XYZ file of N, CA and C in Angstrom:
381
model
N 0.874 -0.946 -0.101
C -0.111 -0.008 0.150
C 0.848 1.324 0.076
N 0.198 2.282 -0.222
C 1.072 3.697 -0.290
C 0.526 4.298 1.212
N 1.746 4.854 1.562
C 1.644 5.846 2.734
C 0.557 6.741 2.692
N -0.299 7.011 3.678
C -1.252 7.963 3.754
C -0.730 9.258 3.160
N 0.377 9.560 3.504
C 1.057 10.866 3.072
C 1.132 11.017 1.549
N 0.959 9.792 0.794
C 0.925 9.944 -0.693
C -0.411 9.734 -1.362
N -1.447 9.921 -0.448
C -2.801 9.751 -0.840
C -3.214 10.811 -1.982
N -2.620 12.168 -1.827
C -2.941 13.255 -2.801
C -2.357 12.870 -4.150
N -1.752 11.797 -4.445
C -1.191 11.707 -5.860
C -2.067 10.483 -6.362
N -1.896 10.469 -7.611
C -2.569 9.554 -8.358
C -1.515 8.344 -8.162
N -1.921 6.975 -8.021
C -1.224 5.679 -7.633
C -1.527 4.558 -8.359
N -0.855 3.476 -8.472
C -1.309 2.256 -9.025
C -0.478 1.259 -8.246
N -0.860 0.016 -8.466
C -0.057 -1.183 -7.634
C 1.306 -1.456 -8.462
N 2.191 -1.847 -7.833
C 3.462 -2.262 -8.525
C 3.092 -3.654 -9.222
N 3.955 -3.801 -10.266
C 3.910 -5.230 -10.910
C 5.035 -6.052 -10.736
N 4.986 -7.280 -10.617
C 5.974 -8.304 -10.397
C 7.054 -8.109 -11.558
N 8.460 -7.827 -11.340
C 9.427 -7.682 -12.185
C 9.629 -6.175 -12.523
N 8.946 -5.354 -11.926
C 8.934 -3.773 -12.260
C 10.220 -3.178 -11.442
N 10.899 -2.299 -12.037
C 11.889 -1.392 -11.539
C 11.348 -0.340 -11.039
N 11.488 -0.003 -9.829
C 11.011 1.417 -9.192
C 12.125 2.094 -8.490
N 11.995 3.324 -8.306
C 12.887 4.198 -7.823
C 12.225 4.837 -6.535
N 13.027 4.944 -5.498
C 12.458 5.701 -4.342
C 12.725 7.203 -4.481
N 11.805 7.922 -4.589
C 11.890 9.432 -4.579
C 10.973 10.241 -3.313
N 11.529 11.348 -3.267
C 10.704 12.564 -2.414
C 9.629 13.000 -3.302
N 8.425 12.835 -2.774
C 7.504 13.555 -3.523
C 7.287 15.075 -3.076
N 6.556 15.915 -3.760
C 6.388 17.374 -3.663
C 6.058 17.470 -1.950
N 5.266 16.485 -1.468
C 4.822 16.653 -0.172
C 5.809 16.515 0.919
N 7.010 16.191 0.367
C 8.004 15.843 1.401
C 8.254 14.166 1.591
N 7.282 13.528 1.539
C 7.366 11.982 1.875
C 8.163 11.155 0.574
N 8.739 10.320 1.093
C 9.301 9.430 0.079
C 8.484 8.170 -0.142
N 8.493 7.859 -1.486
C 7.649 6.753 -1.991
C 8.097 6.260 -3.388
N 7.673 5.313 -3.848
C 8.179 4.429 -5.153
C 7.565 5.102 -6.301
N 8.168 5.384 -7.345
C 7.715 5.743 -8.560
C 8.221 4.961 -9.601
N 7.774 4.963 -10.862
C 8.464 4.258 -11.884
C 8.849 5.436 -13.006
N 8.506 6.542 -12.906
C 8.916 7.748 -13.856
C 10.031 8.689 -13.151
N 10.459 9.468 -14.018
C 11.589 10.532 -13.472
C 10.885 11.443 -12.647
N 9.357 11.654 -12.823
C 8.767 12.654 -12.163
C 8.070 12.118 -11.205
N 7.612 12.711 -10.065
C 7.098 12.294 -8.752
C 5.493 12.809 -8.959
N 4.781 12.281 -10.053
C 3.212 12.609 -10.141
C 2.572 11.396 -10.102
N 2.998 10.097 -10.002
C 2.227 9.131 -10.028
C 3.081 7.982 -8.693
N 2.524 7.676 -7.765
C 3.030 6.910 -6.736
C 2.664 5.426 -7.062
N 3.944 4.510 -7.011
C 3.640 3.119 -7.205
C 3.535 2.373 -5.929
N 2.445 1.839 -5.680
C 2.080 1.167 -4.083
C 2.641 -0.281 -4.326
N 3.325 -0.511 -3.222
C 3.769 -2.002 -2.913
C 3.124 -2.648 -1.648
N 2.371 -3.548 -1.860
C 1.735 -4.024 -0.959
C 2.590 -4.845 0.097
N 2.025 -4.745 1.370
C 2.850 -5.399 2.613
C 3.271 -6.899 2.263
N 4.068 -7.293 2.569
C 4.384 -8.843 2.270
C 5.132 -8.809 0.906
N 5.185 -7.824 0.231
C 5.921 -7.929 -0.997
C 7.267 -8.203 -0.997
N 7.921 -8.963 -1.825
C 9.590 -9.073 -1.740
C 10.251 -8.116 -2.768
N 11.086 -7.337 -2.296
C 11.886 -6.341 -3.323
C 13.247 -6.722 -3.252
N 14.034 -6.452 -4.204
C 15.379 -6.317 -4.172
C 15.854 -4.907 -4.166
N 16.462 -4.369 -3.201
C 16.942 -2.894 -3.030
C 18.455 -3.068 -3.552
N 18.574 -1.962 -4.669
C 20.014 -1.835 -5.227
C 20.378 -0.303 -4.801
N 21.654 -0.381 -4.482
C 22.266 0.995 -4.471
C 21.916 1.746 -3.067
N 21.844 0.796 -2.050
C 21.824 1.239 -0.846
C 23.091 2.030 -0.370
N 22.895 3.129 0.088
C 23.965 4.008 0.366
C 24.620 3.521 1.651
N 26.125 4.219 1.724
C 26.952 3.620 2.736
C 26.419 4.029 4.301
N 25.707 5.301 4.284
C 25.271 5.749 5.736
C 24.049 4.496 6.121
N 23.223 4.341 5.245
C 22.291 3.254 5.555
C 22.880 1.929 5.881
N 23.966 1.451 5.178
C 24.460 0.100 5.290
C 24.860 -0.030 6.757
N 25.836 1.152 7.209
C 26.242 1.066 8.338
C 25.412 1.226 9.615
N 24.356 1.962 9.466
C 23.253 2.333 10.471
C 22.442 0.994 10.631
N 22.123 0.363 9.555
C 21.229 -1.150 9.694
C 21.838 -2.423 9.463
N 23.300 -2.261 9.500
C 24.093 -3.584 9.094
C 23.743 -4.237 7.934
N 23.573 -3.520 6.954
C 23.080 -4.388 5.585
C 24.173 -3.944 4.492
N 24.071 -4.650 3.209
C 25.042 -4.415 2.248
C 24.347 -3.404 1.185
N 25.049 -3.223 0.122
C 24.639 -2.225 -1.060
C 23.266 -2.817 -1.815
N 23.222 -4.356 -1.617
C 21.925 -4.712 -2.374
C 21.628 -5.948 -1.502
N 20.178 -5.704 -1.112
C 19.519 -6.605 -0.252
C 18.158 -7.098 -0.805
N 17.680 -8.103 -0.359
C 16.344 -8.715 -0.556
C 15.514 -8.261 0.708
N 14.491 -7.479 0.640
C 13.583 -7.310 1.610
C 12.270 -7.797 1.627
N 11.380 -7.371 2.609
C 10.089 -7.605 2.483
C 9.343 -6.212 3.131
N 8.291 -5.785 2.175
C 7.543 -4.572 2.416
C 6.673 -4.944 3.583
N 6.732 -4.157 4.577
C 5.877 -4.186 5.746
C 5.451 -2.805 6.167
N 4.581 -2.860 7.170
C 3.688 -1.512 7.790
C 4.071 -1.329 9.255
N 4.762 -0.113 9.424
C 5.036 0.183 10.863
C 3.792 0.355 11.826
N 3.749 -0.036 13.145
C 2.473 0.249 13.795
C 2.734 1.715 14.581
N 3.952 2.203 14.569
C 4.025 3.700 15.279
C 4.734 4.588 14.111
N 4.308 6.045 14.475
C 5.136 7.107 13.605
C 4.306 7.682 12.566
N 4.478 8.594 12.151
C 3.895 9.380 10.946
C 3.813 8.645 9.679
N 4.814 7.782 9.489
C 4.823 7.215 8.046
C 4.535 5.582 8.318
N 4.054 4.875 7.627
C 3.802 3.502 7.993
C 4.708 2.408 6.944
N 4.801 2.807 5.758
C 5.547 2.064 4.887
C 6.869 1.880 5.208
N 7.408 0.600 5.295
C 8.716 0.240 5.629
C 9.177 -0.931 4.917
N 10.549 -1.249 4.988
C 11.205 -2.579 4.481
C 11.588 -3.339 5.807
N 11.701 -4.640 5.772
C 12.269 -5.633 6.605
C 13.186 -6.142 5.853
N 14.692 -5.963 6.282
C 15.758 -6.411 5.880
C 15.963 -7.964 6.429
N 16.670 -8.793 5.641
C 16.800 -10.077 6.192
C 17.361 -10.406 7.678
N 18.027 -9.302 8.303
C 18.542 -9.442 9.790
C 17.440 -9.014 10.714
N 16.236 -8.773 10.150
C 15.169 -8.446 10.935
C 14.762 -6.967 11.265
N 15.707 -6.241 10.829
C 15.585 -4.684 11.044
C 14.410 -4.090 10.144
N 13.542 -3.407 10.734
C 12.603 -2.685 9.874
C 12.763 -1.210 9.817
N 12.829 -0.851 8.575
C 13.140 0.541 8.551
C 11.959 1.375 7.541
N 11.695 2.449 7.963
C 10.696 3.395 7.136
C 11.339 3.709 5.957
N 10.703 3.827 4.827
C 11.093 4.169 3.544
C 11.477 5.573 3.658
N 11.110 6.436 4.651
C 11.674 7.785 4.775
C 13.165 7.872 5.237
N 13.629 6.888 5.796
C 15.017 6.871 6.242
C 16.217 6.208 5.249
N 15.407 5.952 4.058
C 16.208 5.130 2.891
C 16.741 6.488 2.100
N 17.755 5.918 1.344
C 18.334 6.950 0.299
C 17.175 7.216 -0.904
N 16.962 8.496 -1.300
C 16.425 8.884 -2.450
C 17.242 8.493 -3.758
N 16.567 7.948 -4.666
C 17.315 7.474 -5.648
C 17.568 5.796 -5.917
N 17.335 5.316 -4.655
C 17.485 3.658 -4.491
C 16.444 3.113 -5.365
N 16.932 1.899 -6.014
C 16.389 1.088 -7.004
C 15.716 0.108 -6.334
N 14.462 -0.389 -6.492
C 13.836 -1.496 -6.109
C 13.192 -2.211 -7.093
N 13.456 -3.593 -7.189
C 12.961 -4.447 -8.253
C 11.898 -5.289 -7.544
N 10.727 -5.273 -8.103
C 9.598 -5.988 -7.337
C 9.628 -7.448 -7.800
N 9.985 -8.301 -6.628
C 9.914 -9.721 -6.941
C 8.607 -10.570 -6.905
N 7.607 -9.803 -6.047
C 6.590 -10.750 -5.853
C 6.064 -10.649 -4.229
N 5.069 -11.517 -4.113
C 4.594 -11.385 -2.586
C 4.484 -12.932 -2.482
N 4.241 -13.362 -0.939
C 4.231 -14.516 -0.505
C 3.293 -15.330 -1.443
N 2.193 -14.722 -1.833
C 1.066 -15.451 -2.464
C 1.479 -15.882 -4.037
N 2.636 -15.134 -4.374
C 3.120 -15.322 -5.998
C 4.118 -16.491 -5.739
N 4.531 -16.762 -4.812
C 5.557 -17.817 -4.744
C 4.917 -19.125 -4.771
N 5.542 -19.964 -5.721
C 4.799 -21.453 -5.828
C 5.727 -22.371 -5.215
N 4.902 -23.314 -4.546
C 5.737 -24.505 -3.863
C 5.529 -25.652 -4.919
N 6.531 -25.851 -5.721
C 6.556 -26.854 -6.670
C 6.264 -28.309 -6.104
N 6.703 -28.697 -4.917
C 6.614 -30.045 -4.335
C 4.970 -30.151 -4.101
N 4.382 -29.139 -3.575
C 3.011 -29.165 -3.227
C 2.168 -29.301 -4.517
N 2.383 -28.631 -5.692
C 1.737 -28.650 -6.758
C 1.919 -30.225 -7.261
N 3.111 -30.845 -7.253
C 3.340 -32.202 -7.707
C 2.753 -33.233 -6.895
N 2.518 -32.774 -5.757
C 1.905 -33.702 -4.648
C 2.821 -34.607 -4.150
N 4.069 -34.178 -3.979
C 5.124 -34.904 -3.685
C 5.953 -33.991 -2.256
N 6.450 -35.034 -1.446
C 7.154 -34.395 -0.401
C 8.628 -34.033 -0.839
N 9.397 -33.244 -0.755
C 10.650 -32.871 -0.922
C 11.487 -33.820 -0.238
N 12.484 -34.322 -1.135
C 13.653 -35.314 -0.452
C 14.624 -34.402 -0.300
N 15.572 -34.494 0.986
C 16.740 -33.655 1.183
C 17.713 -34.698 1.290
N 19.119 -34.362 0.973
C 20.191 -35.225 1.103
C 20.595 -35.123 2.391
């Protein structure tokens, strides 16, 4: 979903495989867009998986992450902005604390992931 602070803008849902950019909208709030201008917010649903690329050194050091990370979109319970990402180390960070210009590739949501063994009706074998 898009943070309530972006409700004044036209929006649309993100598509799997889409490349997004984190930008500061004229309202001052950070959000995803797919165009060079901030006139259309691209909303990423909670539990969606993203690959963030171009994470700046300050953010890397502050949260113990690398320059490229796979994250899960989440919603914070407190604070004025609710849209956030959860890094693999468990740290949840508001989009507002990430770097402008960061690239995110939409990988999908838990509902998009397919359990091949379940479809085939087999139990996976482990070595």
